[in-house]
Structure formats: C-alpha cells, structure tokens
Short mmCIF file of C-alpha atoms and ligand atoms in Angstrom, two decimals:
data_model
loop_
_atom_site.label_atom_id
_atom_site.label_comp_id
_atom_site.label_asym_id
_atom_site.label_seq_id
_atom_site.Cartn_x
_atom_site.Cartn_y
_atom_site.Cartn_z
CA MET A 1 -7.43 -32.41 -123.95
CA ALA A 2 -8.01 -32.42 -120.23
CA ASP A 3 -11.13 -30.72 -118.78
CA PHE A 4 -8.90 -28.23 -116.90
CA ASP A 5 -5.31 -26.97 -116.85
CA LEU A 6 -5.41 -27.02 -113.04
CA PHE A 7 -7.73 -28.86 -110.55
CA VAL A 8 -7.28 -27.75 -106.92
CA ILE A 9 -8.59 -29.83 -104.01
CA GLY A 10 -9.23 -27.49 -101.06
CA ALA A 11 -10.41 -23.89 -101.33
CA CYS A 12 -8.26 -22.57 -98.53
CA SER A 13 -5.65 -19.78 -98.33
CA GLY A 14 -2.98 -21.60 -100.39
CA GLY A 15 -5.30 -23.42 -102.77
CA GLY A 16 -7.48 -20.36 -103.34
CA ARG A 17 -4.42 -18.18 -104.04
CA ALA A 18 -3.02 -20.74 -106.55
CA ALA A 19 -6.42 -21.08 -108.26
CA ARG A 20 -7.07 -17.37 -108.58
CA VAL A 21 -3.58 -16.39 -109.73
CA SER A 22 -3.35 -19.30 -112.23
CA ALA A 23 -6.73 -18.37 -113.68
CA ALA A 24 -5.55 -14.75 -113.95
CA TYR A 25 -2.67 -16.00 -116.03
CA GLY A 26 -5.20 -17.58 -118.44
CA ALA A 27 -5.35 -21.17 -117.07
CA ARG A 28 -8.65 -23.08 -117.06
CA VAL A 29 -9.03 -23.74 -113.32
CA ALA A 30 -11.51 -25.70 -111.15
CA ILE A 31 -11.44 -26.01 -107.37
CA ALA A 32 -13.28 -28.56 -105.18
CA GLU A 33 -14.23 -27.83 -101.56
CA GLU A 34 -16.17 -30.21 -99.33
CA TYR A 35 -16.89 -27.78 -96.51
CA LYS A 36 -16.70 -23.97 -96.86
CA VAL A 37 -14.72 -21.76 -99.19
CA GLY A 38 -11.97 -20.07 -97.24
CA GLY A 39 -10.32 -22.96 -95.46
CA THR A 40 -9.20 -23.25 -91.82
CA CYS A 41 -7.84 -19.67 -91.51
CA VAL A 42 -11.03 -17.94 -92.56
CA ILE A 43 -13.66 -20.48 -91.44
CA ARG A 44 -12.36 -21.92 -88.15
CA GLY A 45 -8.88 -20.54 -87.49
CA CYS A 46 -6.99 -17.26 -87.59
CA VAL A 47 -9.91 -14.95 -88.47
CA PRO A 48 -12.71 -16.02 -86.07
CA LYS A 49 -10.01 -16.66 -83.39
CA LYS A 50 -8.66 -13.08 -83.76
CA LEU A 51 -12.23 -11.71 -83.46
CA LEU A 52 -12.63 -13.70 -80.22
CA VAL A 53 -9.27 -12.25 -78.99
CA TYR A 54 -10.63 -8.71 -79.70
CA GLY A 55 -13.86 -9.61 -77.88
CA ALA A 56 -11.90 -11.01 -74.94
CA HIS A 57 -9.68 -8.00 -74.61
CA PHE A 58 -12.62 -5.77 -73.72
CA ALA A 59 -12.68 -7.42 -70.30
CA GLU A 60 -9.36 -5.66 -69.47
CA ASP A 61 -10.11 -2.50 -71.32
CA LEU A 62 -13.37 -1.98 -69.47
CA ASP A 63 -11.60 -2.63 -66.15
CA ASP A 64 -8.82 -0.17 -67.10
CA ALA A 65 -11.26 2.52 -68.29
CA ALA A 66 -12.07 3.55 -64.67
CA MET A 67 -8.66 5.20 -64.13
CA PHE A 68 -9.10 7.08 -67.40
CA GLY A 69 -12.26 8.61 -66.03
CA TRP A 70 -14.87 6.27 -67.60
CA ASP A 71 -17.68 5.03 -65.46
CA VAL A 72 -18.87 1.74 -66.90
CA PRO A 73 -21.69 0.76 -64.51
CA THR A 74 -22.36 -2.79 -65.68
CA LYS A 75 -19.88 -5.02 -67.32
CA LYS A 76 -21.79 -8.03 -68.70
CA PHE A 77 -20.63 -10.31 -71.43
CA ASP A 78 -22.98 -12.15 -73.71
CA TRP A 79 -21.22 -15.06 -75.44
CA GLN A 80 -24.11 -15.81 -77.84
CA VAL A 81 -23.96 -12.25 -79.21
CA LEU A 82 -20.23 -12.42 -79.93
CA ARG A 83 -20.41 -15.99 -81.28
CA ASP A 84 -23.23 -15.16 -83.71
CA ASN A 85 -21.58 -11.92 -84.90
CA VAL A 86 -18.32 -13.76 -85.50
CA LEU A 87 -20.07 -16.55 -87.39
CA ALA A 88 -21.92 -14.00 -89.47
CA GLU A 89 -18.60 -12.30 -90.40
CA VAL A 90 -17.21 -15.68 -91.33
CA GLY A 91 -20.20 -16.16 -93.57
CA ARG A 92 -19.62 -12.79 -95.19
CA LEU A 93 -15.96 -13.64 -95.79
CA GLU A 94 -16.88 -16.98 -97.26
CA GLY A 95 -19.13 -15.12 -99.77
CA ALA A 96 -16.30 -12.69 -100.59
CA TYR A 97 -13.80 -15.50 -101.22
CA THR A 98 -16.28 -17.37 -103.39
CA GLU A 99 -16.98 -14.16 -105.38
CA THR A 100 -13.24 -13.55 -105.96
CA LEU A 101 -12.78 -17.05 -107.36
CA THR A 102 -15.87 -16.86 -109.62
CA ASN A 103 -14.79 -13.33 -110.77
CA HIS A 104 -11.60 -14.99 -112.02
CA ASP A 105 -13.60 -17.66 -113.86
CA VAL A 106 -12.54 -20.40 -111.47
CA THR A 107 -15.12 -23.25 -111.55
CA ILE A 108 -16.11 -24.13 -107.97
CA PHE A 109 -17.38 -27.62 -107.09
CA LYS A 110 -18.77 -27.49 -103.57
CA GLU A 111 -18.24 -31.18 -102.94
CA ARG A 112 -15.56 -33.68 -101.95
CA ALA A 113 -13.10 -34.81 -104.60
CA GLU A 114 -11.04 -38.03 -104.59
CA LEU A 115 -8.10 -38.71 -106.86
CA THR A 116 -8.55 -41.54 -109.38
CA GLY A 117 -5.17 -41.11 -111.13
CA PRO A 118 -2.31 -38.75 -111.68
CA ASN A 119 -4.49 -36.47 -113.82
CA SER A 120 -8.03 -37.29 -112.70
CA ALA A 121 -10.43 -37.04 -109.82
CA ARG A 122 -14.01 -38.05 -109.02
CA LEU A 123 -16.41 -35.67 -107.29
CA ALA A 124 -18.93 -36.82 -104.63
CA SER A 125 -21.70 -36.40 -107.20
CA GLY A 126 -19.98 -38.97 -109.39
CA LYS A 127 -18.71 -36.51 -111.95
CA GLU A 128 -15.24 -37.30 -113.33
CA VAL A 129 -12.77 -34.44 -114.00
CA SER A 130 -9.38 -34.47 -115.63
CA ALA A 131 -6.59 -31.91 -115.39
CA ASP A 132 -3.03 -31.44 -116.58
CA ARG A 133 -1.97 -30.56 -113.06
CA ILE A 134 -3.61 -31.26 -109.69
CA LEU A 135 -2.87 -29.20 -106.59
CA ILE A 136 -3.63 -30.64 -103.13
CA ALA A 137 -4.41 -27.97 -100.56
CA THR A 138 -6.49 -29.93 -98.02
CA GLY A 139 -4.81 -28.50 -94.93
CA ALA A 140 -4.67 -30.20 -91.57
CA THR A 141 -7.16 -31.24 -88.85
CA PRO A 142 -6.83 -31.30 -85.06
CA ALA A 143 -4.93 -34.38 -83.81
CA MET A 144 -7.20 -35.94 -81.18
CA PRO A 145 -5.46 -38.47 -78.92
CA ALA A 146 -6.88 -42.03 -78.65
CA ILE A 147 -7.96 -41.86 -75.00
CA ASP A 148 -11.05 -43.21 -73.32
CA GLY A 149 -13.87 -40.71 -73.49
CA ILE A 150 -12.23 -38.45 -76.13
CA GLU A 151 -15.72 -37.97 -77.63
CA HIS A 152 -16.53 -35.70 -74.62
CA ALA A 153 -13.64 -33.30 -75.59
CA ILE A 154 -13.63 -30.62 -78.29
CA SER A 155 -11.07 -29.23 -80.67
CA SER A 156 -10.57 -25.63 -81.69
CA ASN A 157 -13.10 -26.29 -84.52
CA GLU A 158 -15.97 -26.52 -81.97
CA THR A 159 -14.98 -23.53 -79.84
CA PHE A 160 -16.59 -21.18 -82.34
CA HIS A 161 -19.97 -22.84 -82.01
CA LEU A 162 -20.31 -23.47 -78.22
CA GLU A 163 -23.86 -23.13 -76.89
CA ARG A 164 -22.61 -21.50 -73.74
CA LEU A 165 -19.32 -20.66 -72.08
CA PRO A 166 -17.92 -23.30 -69.70
CA LYS A 167 -17.43 -22.22 -66.08
CA ARG A 168 -14.32 -24.43 -66.00
CA ILE A 169 -12.21 -25.57 -68.93
CA VAL A 170 -9.19 -27.83 -69.16
CA ILE A 171 -6.99 -27.18 -72.14
CA ALA A 172 -4.49 -29.83 -73.24
CA GLY A 173 -1.34 -28.71 -75.06
CA GLY A 174 1.18 -25.89 -74.75
CA GLY A 175 1.32 -24.49 -78.26
CA TYR A 176 -0.41 -21.70 -80.21
CA ILE A 177 -3.98 -22.85 -79.83
CA ALA A 178 -3.74 -23.81 -76.12
CA ASN A 179 -2.27 -20.43 -75.13
CA GLU A 180 -4.52 -18.35 -77.32
CA PHE A 181 -7.68 -20.05 -76.06
CA ALA A 182 -6.42 -20.00 -72.45
CA GLY A 183 -6.42 -16.17 -72.74
CA ILE A 184 -9.74 -16.01 -74.55
CA PHE A 185 -11.67 -18.21 -72.09
CA HIS A 186 -10.01 -16.58 -69.05
CA GLN A 187 -10.99 -13.09 -70.17
CA PHE A 188 -14.57 -14.34 -70.70
CA GLY A 189 -14.66 -15.54 -67.13
CA SER A 190 -14.02 -19.30 -67.40
CA HIS A 191 -11.61 -20.92 -64.96
CA VAL A 192 -8.79 -22.17 -67.20
CA THR A 193 -6.39 -25.05 -66.46
CA LEU A 194 -3.66 -25.69 -69.09
CA VAL A 195 -2.12 -29.16 -68.97
CA ASN A 196 1.07 -29.86 -70.86
CA ARG A 197 3.02 -33.03 -71.25
CA THR A 198 6.38 -31.36 -70.46
CA ASP A 199 7.34 -28.22 -68.57
CA VAL A 200 8.10 -26.30 -71.78
CA ILE A 201 5.34 -24.46 -73.63
CA LEU A 202 5.65 -22.55 -76.92
CA ARG A 203 8.87 -24.42 -77.50
CA GLN A 204 9.89 -22.55 -80.64
CA TYR A 205 9.69 -19.11 -78.96
CA ASP A 206 12.40 -17.41 -76.88
CA GLN A 207 11.93 -18.90 -73.45
CA GLN A 208 12.62 -15.62 -71.58
CA ILE A 209 9.54 -14.19 -73.40
CA VAL A 210 7.51 -17.34 -72.78
CA ASP A 211 8.35 -17.23 -69.03
CA ARG A 212 6.90 -13.69 -68.94
CA LEU A 213 3.63 -15.01 -70.44
CA ILE A 214 3.50 -17.80 -67.78
CA GLN A 215 4.10 -15.28 -64.95
CA ILE A 216 1.38 -12.91 -66.18
CA SER A 217 -1.04 -15.79 -66.82
CA LEU A 218 -0.47 -17.24 -63.33
CA ARG A 219 -1.05 -13.89 -61.76
CA LYS A 220 -4.30 -13.59 -63.63
CA GLY A 221 -5.48 -16.89 -62.31
CA ILE A 222 -4.85 -19.33 -65.18
CA ASP A 223 -3.58 -22.65 -63.72
CA PHE A 224 -0.78 -24.63 -65.34
CA LYS A 225 -0.18 -28.32 -64.78
CA PHE A 226 3.18 -29.33 -66.24
CA ASN A 227 4.43 -32.84 -66.94
CA ALA A 228 0.78 -33.95 -66.95
CA THR A 229 -1.37 -35.76 -69.47
CA ILE A 230 -5.04 -36.70 -69.73
CA GLU A 231 -5.64 -40.45 -69.35
CA LYS A 232 -9.40 -40.79 -69.37
CA ILE A 233 -12.53 -38.61 -69.59
CA GLU A 234 -15.88 -39.65 -68.05
CA LYS A 235 -19.13 -37.75 -68.23
CA ARG A 236 -20.98 -37.50 -64.92
CA GLU A 237 -24.79 -37.51 -64.55
CA SER A 238 -24.65 -33.88 -63.64
CA GLY A 239 -23.09 -33.13 -67.07
CA SER A 240 -19.67 -32.33 -65.74
CA LEU A 241 -16.55 -34.14 -66.86
CA HIS A 242 -14.19 -36.14 -64.71
CA VAL A 243 -10.64 -36.10 -66.03
CA THR A 244 -8.30 -38.82 -64.89
CA MET A 245 -4.80 -37.39 -65.05
CA LYS A 246 -1.27 -38.76 -65.03
CA GLY A 247 1.23 -36.43 -63.39
CA CYS A 248 -1.26 -34.38 -61.33
CA ASP A 249 -4.55 -34.66 -59.46
CA ASP A 250 -7.74 -35.48 -61.38
CA PHE A 251 -10.09 -32.68 -62.39
CA GLU A 252 -13.87 -32.06 -62.53
CA THR A 253 -14.54 -29.66 -65.39
CA ASP A 254 -17.20 -28.47 -67.80
CA GLN A 255 -15.24 -28.54 -71.10
CA ILE A 256 -12.02 -30.07 -72.37
CA LEU A 257 -10.26 -28.52 -75.32
CA ILE A 258 -7.58 -30.60 -77.06
CA ALA A 259 -4.87 -28.51 -78.67
CA THR A 260 -1.98 -30.90 -79.12
CA GLY A 261 -1.18 -30.19 -82.77
CA ARG A 262 -2.73 -30.64 -86.17
CA LYS A 263 -2.34 -33.57 -88.56
CA PRO A 264 -2.13 -33.17 -92.35
CA ASN A 265 -5.39 -34.05 -94.03
CA THR A 266 -4.19 -36.82 -96.37
CA ALA A 267 -6.34 -39.87 -95.60
CA GLY A 268 -9.14 -41.30 -97.64
CA PHE A 269 -8.96 -39.46 -100.96
CA GLY A 270 -6.73 -41.56 -103.08
CA LEU A 271 -3.27 -40.04 -102.51
CA ALA A 272 -1.48 -43.27 -101.55
CA GLU A 273 -3.34 -45.17 -104.30
CA VAL A 274 -2.01 -42.90 -107.07
CA GLY A 275 1.54 -43.07 -105.58
CA VAL A 276 1.91 -39.75 -103.76
CA GLU A 277 4.60 -40.28 -101.14
CA MET A 278 3.99 -39.21 -97.55
CA GLY A 279 6.21 -38.69 -94.54
CA ASP A 280 6.08 -39.85 -90.90
CA ASN A 281 3.39 -37.38 -89.92
CA CYS A 282 1.25 -38.34 -92.94
CA GLN A 283 2.33 -35.09 -94.62
CA ILE A 284 2.65 -34.94 -98.44
CA LYS A 285 6.36 -34.84 -99.37
CA VAL A 286 7.12 -32.12 -101.90
CA ASP A 287 10.20 -30.53 -103.52
CA ALA A 288 11.02 -26.84 -103.49
CA ASP A 289 8.56 -26.31 -106.41
CA ASN A 290 5.75 -27.95 -104.37
CA ARG A 291 5.86 -31.07 -106.63
CA THR A 292 5.01 -34.43 -105.09
CA SER A 293 6.46 -37.82 -106.02
CA VAL A 294 3.83 -37.89 -108.86
CA ALA A 295 4.91 -35.37 -111.52
CA SER A 296 1.49 -33.94 -112.25
CA ILE A 297 0.47 -33.57 -108.58
CA PHE A 298 1.49 -30.72 -106.35
CA ALA A 299 0.70 -29.69 -102.77
CA VAL A 300 0.85 -26.50 -100.71
CA GLY A 301 0.06 -25.39 -97.19
CA ASP A 302 -0.45 -27.36 -93.97
CA VAL A 303 -0.94 -30.66 -95.86
CA THR A 304 2.81 -30.56 -96.51
CA ASP A 305 3.60 -29.81 -92.83
CA ARG A 306 6.50 -27.46 -93.57
CA VAL A 307 5.37 -24.25 -91.75
CA GLN A 308 1.71 -24.38 -90.67
CA LEU A 309 1.01 -20.67 -91.14
CA THR A 310 -1.50 -18.99 -93.48
CA PRO A 311 0.83 -16.38 -95.06
CA VAL A 312 3.31 -19.18 -95.88
CA ALA A 313 0.59 -21.29 -97.58
CA ILE A 314 -0.40 -18.17 -99.59
CA ARG A 315 3.21 -17.69 -100.66
CA GLU A 316 3.39 -21.33 -101.73
CA GLY A 317 0.20 -20.99 -103.76
CA GLN A 318 1.51 -17.87 -105.38
CA ALA A 319 4.87 -19.41 -106.19
CA PHE A 320 3.15 -22.45 -107.70
CA ALA A 321 0.95 -20.27 -109.94
CA ASP A 322 3.81 -17.99 -110.99
CA THR A 323 6.09 -20.91 -111.73
CA PHE A 324 3.73 -23.11 -113.73
CA PHE A 325 1.27 -20.69 -115.32
CA GLY A 326 2.97 -17.24 -115.09
CA LYS A 327 6.37 -18.12 -116.49
CA THR A 328 8.11 -16.38 -113.58
CA PRO A 329 9.41 -19.37 -111.66
CA HIS A 330 10.48 -18.83 -108.07
CA GLN A 331 10.58 -20.65 -104.74
CA VAL A 332 9.41 -19.66 -101.30
CA ASP A 333 12.05 -18.32 -98.90
CA TYR A 334 11.39 -19.95 -95.56
CA SER A 335 13.95 -17.93 -93.68
CA CYS A 336 12.92 -15.07 -91.39
CA ILE A 337 9.24 -15.86 -91.07
CA PRO A 338 7.62 -13.63 -88.43
CA SER A 339 5.00 -15.25 -86.15
CA ALA A 340 2.74 -14.32 -83.27
CA VAL A 341 0.78 -16.00 -80.50
CA PHE A 342 -2.40 -14.06 -79.80
CA SER A 343 -2.32 -14.78 -76.15
CA HIS A 344 -3.13 -12.17 -73.43
CA PRO A 345 -0.76 -10.31 -73.76
CA PRO A 346 0.40 -11.41 -77.22
CA ILE A 347 3.90 -12.68 -78.18
CA ALA A 348 5.57 -11.90 -81.49
CA SER A 349 8.88 -13.07 -82.84
CA VAL A 350 11.17 -13.14 -85.90
CA GLY A 351 14.52 -14.74 -86.46
CA MET A 352 16.66 -16.71 -84.03
CA THR A 353 15.89 -17.06 -80.32
CA GLU A 354 18.79 -16.46 -78.00
CA GLY A 355 19.26 -20.18 -77.61
CA GLN A 356 19.28 -20.80 -81.38
CA ALA A 357 21.73 -17.99 -81.88
CA ARG A 358 24.07 -19.29 -79.17
CA ASN A 359 24.09 -22.72 -80.87
CA LYS A 360 24.71 -21.31 -84.33
CA LEU A 361 26.83 -18.22 -83.99
CA GLY A 362 30.22 -17.67 -82.40
CA GLN A 363 29.39 -14.50 -80.44
CA VAL A 364 25.95 -13.35 -79.41
CA ARG A 365 24.84 -10.09 -77.69
CA THR A 366 21.36 -9.66 -76.32
CA TYR A 367 19.53 -6.49 -75.30
CA THR A 368 16.33 -6.40 -73.34
CA SER A 369 13.81 -3.77 -72.39
CA ASP A 370 11.57 -4.76 -69.43
CA PHE A 371 9.01 -1.99 -69.00
CA ARG A 372 5.49 -1.25 -67.86
CA PRO A 373 3.51 0.30 -70.71
CA MET A 374 2.30 3.84 -69.85
CA LYS A 375 -1.27 2.82 -70.27
CA ASN A 376 -0.83 -0.04 -67.77
CA VAL A 377 0.83 2.31 -65.29
CA LEU A 378 -2.19 4.73 -65.20
CA ALA A 379 -4.59 1.85 -65.24
CA GLY A 380 -2.83 0.27 -62.24
CA ARG A 381 -2.33 -2.92 -64.24
CA ASN A 382 0.79 -4.58 -62.97
CA GLU A 383 1.76 -6.14 -66.24
CA ARG A 384 5.23 -5.65 -67.73
CA SER A 385 6.21 -5.95 -71.39
CA LEU A 386 9.53 -7.53 -72.47
CA TYR A 387 11.32 -6.82 -75.71
CA LYS A 388 14.56 -8.61 -76.72
CA LEU A 389 17.04 -8.12 -79.52
CA VAL A 390 19.45 -10.94 -80.39
CA VAL A 391 22.54 -9.64 -82.19
CA ASP A 392 25.35 -11.48 -83.98
CA GLY A 393 28.34 -10.26 -81.91
CA SER A 394 30.79 -10.50 -84.75
CA THR A 395 28.77 -8.56 -87.42
CA ASP A 396 26.45 -6.46 -85.24
CA GLN A 397 23.51 -7.81 -87.33
CA ILE A 398 20.17 -8.17 -85.66
CA VAL A 399 19.26 -11.86 -86.06
CA GLY A 400 16.22 -11.99 -83.79
CA VAL A 401 13.52 -9.76 -82.29
CA HIS A 402 11.19 -11.14 -79.61
CA MET A 403 8.41 -9.36 -77.85
CA ILE A 404 5.61 -9.78 -75.40
CA GLY A 405 3.25 -6.93 -74.61
CA PRO A 406 0.22 -5.08 -75.95
CA ASP A 407 0.20 -4.82 -79.79
CA ALA A 408 3.45 -6.82 -80.05
CA PRO A 409 2.42 -8.48 -83.35
CA GLU A 410 1.49 -5.11 -84.88
CA ILE A 411 4.90 -3.68 -83.95
CA LEU A 412 6.91 -6.75 -84.91
CA GLN A 413 5.74 -6.83 -88.51
CA ALA A 414 7.85 -3.64 -89.18
CA ALA A 415 10.83 -4.98 -87.18
CA ALA A 416 10.71 -8.15 -89.35
CA VAL A 417 11.57 -5.98 -92.40
CA ALA A 418 14.69 -4.84 -90.57
CA VAL A 419 15.72 -8.34 -89.64
CA ARG A 420 15.13 -9.62 -93.15
CA GLY A 421 17.01 -6.63 -94.50
CA LYS A 422 20.00 -7.69 -92.27
CA LEU A 423 20.08 -4.34 -90.50
CA LYS A 424 22.60 -3.90 -87.72
CA LYS A 425 22.09 -2.86 -84.08
CA ALA A 426 23.80 0.41 -85.06
CA ASP A 427 20.90 1.08 -87.49
CA PHE A 428 18.41 0.64 -84.70
CA ASP A 429 20.54 2.90 -82.44
CA ALA A 430 20.71 5.59 -85.18
CA THR A 431 16.91 5.63 -85.65
CA VAL A 432 15.14 8.42 -83.79
CA ALA A 433 12.55 7.12 -81.31
CA LEU A 434 8.89 7.78 -81.98
CA HIS A 435 7.70 9.10 -78.62
CA PRO A 436 5.66 8.18 -76.65
CA THR A 437 5.10 4.68 -77.95
CA MET A 438 5.97 1.18 -76.74
CA ALA A 439 7.68 0.54 -80.05
CA GLU A 440 10.36 3.14 -79.35
CA GLU A 441 11.90 0.66 -76.91
CA LEU A 442 13.17 -1.18 -79.96
CA VAL A 443 15.59 1.66 -80.75
CA LEU A 444 16.42 2.63 -77.18
CA MET A 445 18.01 -0.63 -75.92
CA ARG A 446 21.64 -0.05 -75.00
P1 LIG B 1 1.38 -26.62 -81.68
O1 LIG B 1 2.28 -27.44 -82.57
O2 LIG B 1 1.58 -25.14 -81.64
O3 LIG B 1 1.50 -27.15 -80.16
C1 LIG B 1 1.19 -28.47 -79.84
C2 LIG B 1 1.36 -28.64 -78.38
O4 LIG B 1 0.85 -29.89 -77.98
C3 LIG B 1 2.79 -28.55 -77.90
O5 LIG B 1 2.83 -28.03 -76.64
C4 LIG B 1 3.19 -30.02 -77.86
O6 LIG B 1 4.18 -30.33 -76.95
C5 LIG B 1 1.86 -30.64 -77.38
N1 LIG B 1 1.73 -32.05 -77.89
C6 LIG B 1 2.05 -32.51 -79.13
N2 LIG B 1 1.72 -33.84 -79.18
C7 LIG B 1 1.17 -34.20 -78.00
C8 LIG B 1 0.67 -35.39 -77.45
N3 LIG B 1 0.65 -36.51 -78.16
N4 LIG B 1 0.30 -35.38 -76.14
C9 LIG B 1 0.33 -34.26 -75.38
N5 LIG B 1 0.78 -33.08 -75.88
C10 LIG B 1 1.25 -33.04 -77.15
O7 LIG B 1 -0.09 -27.00 -82.09
P2 LIG B 1 -1.49 -26.30 -81.97
O8 LIG B 1 -2.50 -27.35 -81.98
O9 LIG B 1 -1.47 -25.31 -80.86
O10 LIG B 1 -1.57 -25.52 -83.35
C11 LIG B 1 -1.47 -26.19 -84.58
C12 LIG B 1 -0.72 -25.37 -85.63
O11 LIG B 1 -1.61 -24.36 -86.07
C13 LIG B 1 0.51 -24.63 -85.08
O12 LIG B 1 1.68 -25.38 -85.33
C14 LIG B 1 0.56 -23.39 -85.82
O13 LIG B 1 1.43 -23.50 -86.90
C15 LIG B 1 -0.83 -23.14 -86.32
N6 LIG B 1 -1.48 -22.03 -85.56
C16 LIG B 1 -0.92 -20.79 -85.66
C17 LIG B 1 -1.45 -19.73 -84.96
C18 LIG B 1 -0.86 -18.37 -85.11
O14 LIG B 1 -0.10 -18.17 -86.04
N7 LIG B 1 -1.09 -17.46 -84.16
C19 LIG B 1 -2.63 -19.90 -84.16
C20 LIG B 1 -3.15 -21.27 -84.01
C21 LIG B 1 -2.55 -22.26 -84.74
P3 LIG B 1 5.74 -30.39 -77.37
O15 LIG B 1 6.23 -28.99 -77.44
O16 LIG B 1 6.34 -31.15 -76.26
O17 LIG B 1 5.80 -31.11 -78.67
#
C-alpha cells in the first residue's frame, strides 16, 4: 500500500484546496511546500498587493477629505510601517492556512519535493514518499528577460520587501502587475514610467475602458513609453540605474520592475523524467479532469497556464478532490470568469469585450455610461468612470459588462451573476435603481 492516497506538491490556493477537501473525504493526504504555506496569492500576490492598493488609496482619500470638511494637517507616508504590517498579516495568514490543513489531518512537509516516478517523490531531507495519486500545484514564477544587467531589476516578488521606496521607477510590461504597481508606486509618491513592447496594454480588456485608464494615469503624471523595450541595465556608482532603451530615450532610474508575464514552475523536479508532457510555455498539459499524460499525476492552477487566477485554481483543486475522492465528478466551467485589475482606479470585467462580441455575434449593441462619481464631484477630482454593457442584438442577452471607476470590482461581482445567468438587457432595465450609488448606472443605461 502507498504511504498516501494523495501527495500534493505546492501548498498554494489550488493545491491547498485539493488537499483539504480530499482529506475531508477521508483520503490520506500529504503536501510538500518548499517556501511558505499559502502560495503566490497569499504570500506574494493578490493578498499583500491588495493591502498595498488600500494603503496607496489613502493618498487620494486624504487629498479629497478637505472638501468634505476634514483638516488633515500633515500627510506623511511611512513605507516601512505599511510594509511591515502587510508582511505581518501575510505571516498570520500563513499560520491560518497551515492550521486549516493540519486540522484536516493533512501531513505537511515544509521542504522541496522531486518526483522519482509516477507514484513516488523524494523530499529534500532524503525521505521517500509514495502515493496513489500525485497533484502538481507549483504555480508560476515571474519571467525575467535575458538582458544584460537583469540582476539589477526586481520582480513583483521583491516589491513587498523593499528597504525604501524608489524616487523613480521604470515598470516593464502592460499587464495586470505593471498597471497595478504603476498605481501603487505613483500614489506613494514615486515617479512611474511604464514601458510596453507594443501600444496595447491590458490586451484582454475592452480597449475603451483601458483607454480611460491611460487617460487618467497620464493626467496623474504616470509616463507611458509604448513600442519600447529595455535593452540593457547598468548600475552607476551613485547607485542609480541607467536603462538603455530601444524605441525611446534611455532612462536614469532608481528601481526597475519587470512585469512581463509569469512562467509555469515546471523545471528541475523530475516532471519530464517521469514522462509528464509539457507545452510551448513549459506548462503542464492536462485534460478536463486535470490529468497529465501520466495517469497517476494531475496538475491544477498556474502551472497548467490555463487561466492564471486564484479563484480558478481553487475551483480546479475542488473539482479534482470531488471527482477522485468525493465521488461527485465534475469539471470546471471556464466561461464567464470575472476579473479585475486593481489599478487606480480599478477595472473590472466579465464576458465578451465589444471587439470579441463583434467578431463572434451577428448583431451587437453597446450601452455606455460615462459619469463623474458624486464623491469625485464634491472633492473636485476630475476623474470620470466608464461602464459598458455589451448586448447580443439578436437575443437581447447581456454578454459582457466592463467597468472602470471606484469600487468597480466590488460592483462587478454581482453583475457577473447576471451575465452567467444569461439575463437580458430588459432585465437590467426592469430593475429599480439603488439610489444614490455608482452601481445604479448599470440599470440606467438606455
Ligand atoms: P500579463 O500576462 O498580465 O501581462 C504581461 C505583459 O507583458 C503584457 O503587456 C505583455 O505584452 C508583456 N510582455 C510579455 N512578454 C514580453 C516580453 N518578452 N517582452 C516585453 N513585454 C512582454 O502578466 P503579469 O506579469 O502582469 O501577470 C501575470 C499573471 O498573473 C497574469 O496573467 C494574471 O493572470 C495574474 N495576475 C492577476 C491579477 C489580478 O487578477 N488582479 C494581478 C496580478 C497578476 P503583450 O500584451 O504584447 O503580450
């Protein structure tokens, strides 16, 4: 008999969920983690990032407070205080995740594991373990380009530990991480320059909404260099960094953040040797039941490079546990996944963009609401929100909702239920507005 029914490599969102639920079904489960229990999302991703976004937003709130009668005599930000509080919260969450797993009788090995066969692995301590099924949930790591001087740049992993805030920062990339950290560093007072290899950022989002983010960011003082790439980084004696650019003038800066995507973490722990097939981006290839080319080995989350989002990894882990240990087989539905960019202001979206709808459907109607939130009007903040509904013209079904503005992700979660439920524009029209809110714009577009 094998040592365990299930051995999970990677105690992250997807792996943790699979381990906990499988154990609750009665399986004998062990999980190996070489860094910290919680994975990217909890330890160096969504959670600490969102706390920094909250911290950054105070810069605007404190400015706006004056028109609401508040006298805030000194506005001084202390990075070390926020950084240490965020890291302490991450430590607390790591403890809570560990406790949840141990409460479910999951054995935790806090060490690296390498596969030695289809049903076996070796831990860093030399201990051998065997299992009927092995689940790989090793996530992804920042893809750092092979350029001269790349050792002087950081990835999002290091942003949470910076000794001090840079006065100037160059951010490479035009995706989630680049835009979120552009907002964070700008609000904290750094001068931000975002460089992107094309003139399109946030490619998968509705470009009318993205254009609004660019307009607002430019007005705030964030610089964008499009069709530009970093060629070389040199450290000067003064400590500043000289960035040789292609496509725009060179920069002197204090920090360079590379945010040009993340690569599945599949190298160096025996996957290829045991015959697990991988794709062009080194991702593990899996079927709809998360099974790899080796029948006893499964994979969930970013390591499979399907949709690199925490809630999706959690669903994959749950589906795996339900299917193989809970006798309620099911597969993850990848349609209609809501997503958000926690930029300043944030973007949120579900369903088809206008462009996608026009390519896919015969007739498309769009409705937009372009408005200045009441709070911004009184505060004198010249920042407009934009909401957009994409409607299938032949059925009246809402096929996409796209928003930029304060609290857009909070509002969109509810709208995502409507899109998934295939509600029609007429259902939105028939819903009484909740006044005065920003969200009421969703049911007032005509
Ligand atoms: P993204 O995939 O979002 O964006 C990558 C960006 O880098 C794109 O603008 C891309 O351009 C550009 N790029 C890609 N390759 C190169 C290259 N070789 N040279 C120059 N530029 C390049 O990646 P991120 O790193 O921002 O985030 C990684 C993943 O993490 C995301 O896909 C997302 O799933 C997840 N994430 C989710 C968050 C959320 O839900 N709020 C927050 C943070 C991360 P192009 O468009 O031309 O390919």
